[in-house]
XYZ file of C-alpha atoms in Angstrom:
87
model
C 21.387 0.775 48.646
C 20.985 4.436 49.535
C 22.705 5.583 52.743
C 22.566 8.557 55.090
C 26.258 9.182 54.411
C 25.654 9.002 50.644
C 22.797 11.494 50.920
C 24.869 13.904 53.016
C 27.770 13.687 50.541
C 25.508 14.093 47.491
C 24.462 17.693 48.297
C 21.014 16.794 46.906
C 17.737 17.350 48.663
C 16.213 14.119 49.924
C 13.518 14.071 47.206
C 16.223 14.056 44.528
C 18.386 11.480 46.307
C 15.472 9.145 47.075
C 13.645 9.582 43.786
C 12.233 6.049 43.630
C 11.464 3.137 45.947
C 14.706 1.525 47.086
C 16.509 -0.149 49.945
C 18.036 2.289 52.454
C 20.358 1.863 55.412
C 19.134 1.953 58.996
C 20.708 5.353 59.639
C 18.740 6.979 56.787
C 15.564 5.184 57.919
C 15.974 6.552 61.439
C 16.834 10.030 60.163
C 13.580 10.148 58.193
C 11.522 9.044 61.191
C 13.294 10.774 64.056
C 13.989 14.316 62.823
C 10.310 15.210 63.441
C 7.727 12.999 65.203
C 6.215 10.576 62.711
C 2.912 11.345 61.037
C 1.865 7.692 60.904
C 3.357 4.490 62.267
C 1.808 1.134 61.520
C 2.869 -2.454 61.118
C 3.622 -2.176 57.387
C 4.753 1.431 56.958
C 5.771 4.616 58.720
C 5.465 8.180 57.437
C 7.871 10.980 58.321
C 6.447 13.920 60.265
C 6.921 16.698 57.717
C 4.454 16.811 54.845
C 6.248 16.856 51.478
C 3.352 18.277 49.472
C -0.426 18.318 49.222
C -3.171 18.003 46.641
C -6.949 18.159 46.464
C -8.731 14.842 46.135
C -11.835 14.256 44.036
C -14.008 15.597 46.869
C -12.023 18.848 47.080
C -10.387 17.842 50.386
C -6.708 18.662 50.920
C -4.568 15.529 51.225
C -0.970 15.726 52.435
C 1.853 13.494 51.204
C 4.706 12.123 53.315
C 7.975 10.270 52.820
C 7.005 6.679 53.558
C 9.388 3.956 54.733
C 9.181 0.484 56.188
C 11.361 -2.194 57.707
C 11.073 -5.882 56.998
C 13.301 -8.731 58.144
C 16.081 -6.369 59.235
C 16.078 -4.419 55.960
C 14.854 -0.868 55.440
C 13.036 0.574 52.448
C 12.034 3.950 51.078
C 8.572 3.483 49.559
C 8.389 7.006 48.166
C 6.187 10.011 48.837
C 2.660 8.722 49.415
C -0.663 10.227 50.517
C -1.179 10.337 54.261
C -2.153 7.088 55.933
C -4.910 7.129 58.496
C -4.874 4.832 61.485
């Protein structure tokens, strides 16, 4: 499990520390979602407010990517950096 304390002690940027989908602690989950208002919040996933990157889709439209997390049955998960969800 990745933790907020572990990330702070690692001296890594978040993308390096959370480099794959994994379970995270509640403090890290809240840090991702509360440092900037969330971009998307739905039943199955939430996306942090700061875009991590962007790319052009097949139609030439710019698509932003966001750190995506979710909570399920009292556990918290980093799902990775995913394209923006639309509500």
